[in-house]
Short mmCIF file of C-alpha atoms in Angstrom, two decimals:
data_model
loop_
_atom_site.label_atom_id
_atom_site.label_comp_id
_atom_site.label_asym_id
_atom_site.label_seq_id
_atom_site.Cartn_x
_atom_site.Cartn_y
_atom_site.Cartn_z
CA MET C 12 0.02 0.01 -0.01
CA GLY C 13 3.02 2.25 0.39
CA VAL C 14 1.96 3.76 3.71
CA ILE C 15 2.53 1.98 7.01
CA LEU C 16 0.49 3.29 9.93
CA THR C 17 0.67 2.24 13.59
CA CYS C 18 -2.27 2.84 15.87
CA LYS C 19 0.14 4.24 18.49
CA ARG C 20 0.35 7.32 16.31
CA LEU C 21 -3.39 7.77 16.10
CA SER C 22 -5.46 9.82 18.54
CA LYS C 23 -8.02 8.09 20.77
CA ARG C 24 -10.72 9.90 18.86
CA LEU C 25 -9.64 8.30 15.59
CA TYR C 26 -9.08 4.87 17.11
CA LYS C 27 -12.58 4.81 18.58
CA ARG C 28 -14.11 5.94 15.33
CA ILE C 29 -12.50 3.19 13.24
CA ARG C 30 -12.92 0.24 15.62
CA PHE C 31 -16.20 -0.71 13.98
CA VAL C 32 -14.39 -2.10 10.93
CA PHE C 33 -12.08 -4.34 13.02
CA VAL C 34 -12.29 -7.94 11.77
CA THR C 35 -12.62 -11.01 13.97
CA SER C 36 -9.55 -12.78 15.25
CA LYS C 37 -9.92 -15.61 12.71
CA GLY C 38 -8.39 -13.50 9.90
CA VAL C 39 -6.18 -11.14 11.92
CA LEU C 40 -2.81 -12.89 11.28
CA GLN C 41 -3.52 -13.06 7.54
CA ASN C 42 -4.37 -9.39 7.51
CA LEU C 43 -1.16 -8.50 9.37
CA GLU C 44 0.93 -10.48 6.94
CA ARG C 45 -0.80 -8.98 3.95
CA ILE C 46 0.20 -5.44 4.86
CA GLY C 47 3.77 -6.40 5.96
CA ILE C 48 3.51 -6.38 9.77
CA ASP C 49 5.59 -8.89 11.74
CA THR C 50 3.00 -11.16 13.39
CA LYS C 51 5.46 -12.17 16.16
CA ASN C 52 5.47 -8.60 17.50
CA ALA C 53 1.84 -7.87 16.71
CA THR C 54 -0.22 -5.84 19.22
CA LEU C 55 -3.95 -5.24 19.56
CA GLU C 56 -3.38 -1.88 17.91
CA THR C 57 -1.57 -3.32 14.83
CA ALA C 58 -4.13 -6.11 14.60
CA ALA C 59 -6.88 -3.51 14.57
CA LEU C 60 -5.09 -1.60 11.87
CA ALA C 61 -4.77 -4.77 9.76
CA GLY C 62 -8.54 -5.27 10.02
CA ILE C 63 -9.16 -1.70 8.90
CA VAL C 64 -6.90 -2.02 5.89
CA ALA C 65 -8.46 -5.36 4.99
CA ALA C 66 -11.97 -3.89 5.23
CA ALA C 67 -10.92 -0.88 3.05
CA HIS C 68 -9.44 -3.28 0.53
CA LYS C 69 -12.81 -5.08 0.29
CA GLY C 70 -14.57 -1.85 -0.43
CA ASN C 71 -15.71 -0.64 2.99
CA VAL C 72 -16.07 3.12 2.38
CA GLY C 73 -15.96 3.98 6.09
CA ALA C 74 -12.66 2.08 6.51
CA TYR C 75 -11.18 3.92 3.56
CA TYR C 76 -12.01 7.36 4.93
CA ALA C 77 -10.82 6.36 8.41
CA ILE C 78 -7.42 5.50 6.99
CA LYS C 79 -7.38 8.69 4.87
CA GLU C 80 -8.11 10.83 7.97
CA ALA C 81 -5.47 8.96 9.90
CA VAL C 82 -2.84 9.63 7.18
CA ASP C 83 -3.82 13.33 7.17
CA GLU C 84 -3.38 13.45 10.98
CA VAL C 85 -0.06 11.66 11.04
CA ASN C 86 1.28 13.83 8.22
CA GLY C 87 -0.04 17.03 9.82
CA THR C 88 -2.13 17.87 6.78
CA GLU C 89 -5.68 19.10 6.73
CA ALA C 90 -8.35 16.78 5.35
CA LYS C 91 -9.90 17.89 2.09
CA GLU C 92 -13.52 19.04 1.89
CA ASP C 93 -15.81 16.27 2.99
CA GLU C 94 -16.55 13.95 0.07
CA PHE C 95 -19.97 13.23 1.71
CA PRO C 96 -21.33 16.65 2.81
CA ALA C 97 -24.48 16.59 4.93
CA VAL C 98 -27.65 17.25 3.05
CA LYS C 99 -30.49 19.26 4.45
CA ILE C 100 -34.20 18.86 3.79
CA PRO C 101 -35.12 21.03 0.83
CA ALA C 102 -37.26 24.06 1.59
CA GLU C 103 -39.99 22.89 -0.87
CA LEU C 104 -40.50 19.75 1.24
CA MET C 105 -41.12 21.71 4.45
CA VAL C 106 -44.88 21.77 4.75
CA GLY C 107 -46.51 24.42 6.91
CA ALA C 108 -45.75 24.16 10.64
CA TYR C 109 -43.01 21.58 10.00
CA ALA C 110 -40.61 24.38 9.03
CA ASN C 111 -40.71 25.81 12.54
CA LEU C 112 -40.47 22.36 14.12
CA ASN C 113 -37.50 21.55 11.93
CA ARG C 114 -35.60 24.66 13.08
CA HIS C 115 -36.17 23.80 16.68
CA ILE C 116 -34.97 20.23 16.23
CA THR C 117 -31.89 21.29 14.31
CA SER C 118 -30.97 23.83 16.96
CA GLY C 119 -31.43 21.31 19.74
CA LYS C 120 -34.27 23.24 21.41
CA THR C 121 -36.71 20.37 20.86
CA LYS C 122 -35.94 16.97 22.41
CA GLU C 123 -39.37 15.45 21.93
CA ALA C 124 -41.42 15.99 18.76
CA ILE C 125 -45.06 14.99 19.10
CA ILE C 126 -46.52 15.02 15.64
CA LYS C 127 -50.28 14.48 15.21
CA GLY C 128 -52.11 14.23 11.90
CA GLY C 129 -54.71 12.55 9.84
CA ARG C 130 -54.22 9.71 7.41
CA GLY C 131 -52.45 10.81 4.26
CA GLY C 132 -50.82 13.73 6.08
CA TRP C 133 -47.14 14.53 6.66
CA LYS C 134 -46.82 13.22 10.20
CA SER C 135 -44.73 10.23 9.07
CA SER C 136 -43.10 11.92 6.12
CA TYR C 137 -41.27 14.43 8.21
CA PRO C 138 -39.31 11.89 10.35
CA GLY C 139 -38.68 9.98 7.16
CA LEU C 140 -36.74 12.99 5.95
CA LYS C 141 -35.29 14.26 9.24
CA ILE C 142 -33.81 11.02 10.49
CA PRO C 143 -31.53 10.47 7.45
CA GLU C 144 -30.54 14.19 7.58
CA MET C 145 -29.56 13.93 11.24
CA ILE C 146 -27.62 10.71 10.58
CA MET C 147 -25.53 12.50 7.91
CA ALA C 148 -24.94 15.53 10.14
CA ASN C 149 -24.01 13.62 13.36
CA PRO C 150 -21.38 10.88 12.69
CA SER C 151 -21.67 9.30 16.18
CA MET C 152 -25.47 9.00 16.06
CA HIS C 153 -27.58 5.98 15.26
CA ALA C 154 -31.40 5.74 15.02
CA LEU C 155 -34.13 3.34 16.18
CA CYS C 156 -37.55 3.21 14.50
CA ILE C 157 -40.29 1.38 16.44
CA ARG C 158 -43.79 0.07 15.83
CA ASN C 159 -45.88 -1.61 18.49
CA VAL C 160 -45.93 -4.82 16.35
CA LYS C 161 -42.70 -5.83 14.53
CA ASP C 162 -44.54 -7.34 11.59
CA THR C 163 -45.69 -3.83 10.48
CA LEU C 164 -42.19 -2.32 10.38
CA LYS C 165 -41.20 -3.06 6.77
CA ASP C 166 -44.23 -1.62 5.12
CA SER C 167 -44.30 1.52 7.33
CA VAL C 168 -41.32 3.15 8.95
CA TYR C 169 -38.74 1.25 6.84
CA GLU C 170 -40.34 2.28 3.56
CA GLN C 171 -40.83 5.82 4.91
CA ILE C 172 -37.12 6.18 5.70
CA LYS C 173 -36.23 4.86 2.20
CA TRP C 174 -38.58 7.41 0.72
CA GLY C 175 -36.95 10.17 2.66
CA ILE C 176 -33.47 9.06 1.57
CA ASP C 177 -34.62 9.10 -2.02
CA LYS C 178 -36.16 12.60 -1.64
CA LEU C 179 -32.85 13.86 -0.19
CA GLY C 180 -31.05 12.56 -3.28
CA VAL C 181 -28.60 10.39 -1.30
CA SER C 182 -29.73 6.84 -2.10
CA ASP C 183 -26.14 5.94 -3.12
CA ARG C 184 -24.90 6.65 0.40
CA PHE C 185 -27.27 4.20 2.20
CA LYS C 186 -27.48 0.41 2.12
CA CYS C 187 -31.00 -0.87 2.77
CA THR C 188 -31.49 -4.52 3.69
CA THR C 189 -34.52 -6.49 4.75
CA SER C 190 -32.76 -9.45 6.38
CA PRO C 191 -31.92 -8.10 8.82
CA LEU C 192 -34.14 -5.10 8.51
CA LYS C 193 -31.86 -2.10 8.75
CA ILE C 194 -30.40 0.83 6.83
CA VAL C 195 -26.68 1.68 6.98
CA TYR C 196 -25.04 4.99 6.18
CA LYS C 197 -22.10 3.62 4.14
CA PRO C 198 -19.58 6.41 4.66
CA THR C 199 -19.45 5.87 8.49
CA GLY C 200 -21.29 2.69 9.23
CA GLN C 201 -24.07 4.44 11.18
CA THR C 202 -27.18 2.35 11.45
CA ILE C 203 -30.94 2.91 11.41
CA TYR C 204 -32.46 0.02 13.33
CA PHE C 205 -36.06 -1.17 13.17
CA ARG C 206 -37.70 -3.04 16.07
CA GLY C 207 -41.16 -3.96 17.40
CA ALA C 208 -42.25 -3.14 20.92
CA ASP C 209 -43.68 -6.68 21.08
CA ASP C 210 -40.08 -7.93 21.27
CA PRO C 211 -38.45 -5.77 23.93
CA ILE C 212 -35.38 -8.04 24.31
CA LYS C 213 -34.28 -7.12 20.75
CA ILE C 214 -34.48 -3.43 21.64
CA LYS C 215 -32.33 -3.90 24.75
CA SER C 216 -29.84 -5.99 22.74
CA ILE C 217 -29.02 -3.23 20.26
CA LYS C 218 -25.36 -2.37 20.68
CA PRO C 219 -24.06 0.05 18.01
CA PRO C 220 -20.35 -0.63 17.26
CA PHE C 221 -19.58 3.01 18.01
CA GLY C 222 -21.42 6.14 19.09
CA TYR C 223 -24.92 5.93 20.54
CA ILE C 224 -28.63 5.84 19.60
CA GLY C 225 -29.61 9.44 19.54
CA ILE C 226 -32.88 9.19 17.56
CA VAL C 227 -35.92 7.19 18.45
CA TRP C 228 -39.15 7.20 16.40
CA PHE C 229 -42.40 5.83 17.85
CA GLU C 230 -44.76 5.49 14.90
CA GLU C 231 -48.47 5.10 15.62
CA PHE C 232 -47.72 6.31 19.15
CA ASP C 233 -51.25 5.65 20.42
CA GLN C 234 -51.08 1.90 19.70
CA TYR C 235 -48.48 1.22 22.45
CA ALA C 236 -49.47 -0.14 25.82
CA GLY C 237 -49.19 3.20 27.58
CA GLU C 238 -46.89 5.85 28.95
CA ALA C 239 -44.96 3.39 31.07
CA ALA C 240 -44.22 1.21 28.05
CA ILE C 241 -42.93 4.20 26.13
CA ARG C 242 -40.74 5.30 29.07
CA ASN C 243 -39.18 1.84 29.42
CA ILE C 244 -38.37 1.68 25.75
CA ARG C 245 -36.76 5.12 25.80
CA GLN C 246 -34.63 4.18 28.78
CA SER C 247 -33.52 0.94 27.06
CA ALA C 248 -32.80 2.56 23.70
CA ILE C 249 -31.23 5.94 24.42
CA ARG C 250 -27.84 5.19 26.01
CA GLY C 251 -24.19 5.90 25.31
CA THR C 252 -22.40 9.00 24.16
CA ASP C 253 -20.28 10.33 21.34
CA GLU C 254 -16.45 10.46 21.49
CA SER C 255 -16.56 13.64 23.53
CA GLY C 256 -18.84 12.13 26.14
CA ASN C 257 -21.94 14.05 24.89
CA SER C 258 -25.38 12.63 24.20
CA ARG C 259 -27.88 14.58 22.16
CA ALA C 260 -31.13 12.72 21.67
CA ILE C 261 -34.42 13.43 19.92
CA VAL C 262 -37.64 11.38 20.16
CA PHE C 263 -40.32 11.47 17.45
CA GLU C 264 -43.87 10.38 18.40
CA THR C 265 -46.27 10.32 15.47
CA PHE C 266 -49.93 9.25 15.51
CA ASN C 267 -53.51 9.91 14.50
CA PRO C 268 -55.27 11.12 17.70
CA PRO C 269 -57.88 8.62 18.97
CA PRO C 270 -61.47 9.93 18.93
CA THR C 271 -61.82 9.78 22.72
CA ALA C 272 -60.14 12.46 24.86
CA GLN C 273 -59.46 9.91 27.60
CA ALA C 274 -57.18 7.78 25.42
CA TRP C 275 -53.75 7.67 27.11
CA ALA C 276 -51.97 9.21 24.07
CA ASN C 277 -54.32 12.21 24.08
CA ARG C 278 -53.87 12.67 27.81
CA TYR C 279 -50.06 12.39 27.35
CA VAL C 280 -50.05 15.17 24.76
CA ALA C 281 -52.35 17.34 26.88
CA ASP C 282 -50.04 17.02 29.85
#
C-alpha cells in the first residue's frame, strides 16, 4: 500500500471511530501479513489496523476514509473538503408548521417531537426525511424506529425512511437490507435500526459498534401499551455518548389522535 500506519500514532478519537471495521480474530494474522506487519510482534493496535486495511481493501467506504483521515493526521495535513457533505431537507418539502419544528430540532431546542395528523398527512413523512438528515450531520449518532408490532415495520417506517433518503437525493450513500431489517449509512457505518415493541429483548440487545442511539421514532404512538411502556423503551434505547462524552437525543412520536379524549396518548399530549 506504500503507507505503514501504527495505531500508536493515532489519537483516541480516531481509534474509537475506526474500531467498527475491525475484523474477527480468525483472519487477523493473515491481515497482518498482507500489509507487511511482523505477526510475532503484533499488538492489539496493529491487529486492529490490519482489520481496517483489509476492510478498506474489500470496499468498505468507512474504513477507507478512516485511513485517509489517519494519514492526514499523522502527516499534519488538513483533510480535504468532505466527500460526503451533509444534506438538508429542501425548503420545498417543508410543509406548513413543520418548518418551525425543523428549526427547533436542528438547533437542539426540541428533544421530543409529538406530531399529530390525519391519514395521508405529513406526520410520518417528516421523520422519514429528518432522520437520514440527522444521521448524515452527526457521525456518532444511530437511530431506532419502532412500531408496536414488529410485523408492520417493513411496510411503514422502513419504507418511509427509504422514501426520505430518495427525496434527499442520497440513495447511493445508504445500504438498505430486509434481512436483517436495517439501513446503514455507508460512509461511516451508522445504522438505522427497526424493532417492534412486542419484542423488547431485541430493543435492549441493540449495541451500536460506536457512538450511541440518539434518535428514536415511535410510529403510531397511540397503539403502544401506555406511557410506562414508552418510558421503558426510551430508557432501554437511548444510551451511550459520542467520542466527547456528549449525548444529544431526539424522540419522534407520530400518531393519528384517537377519537376519545381519555385515550392515554391524548392525555399524554395534553399534559
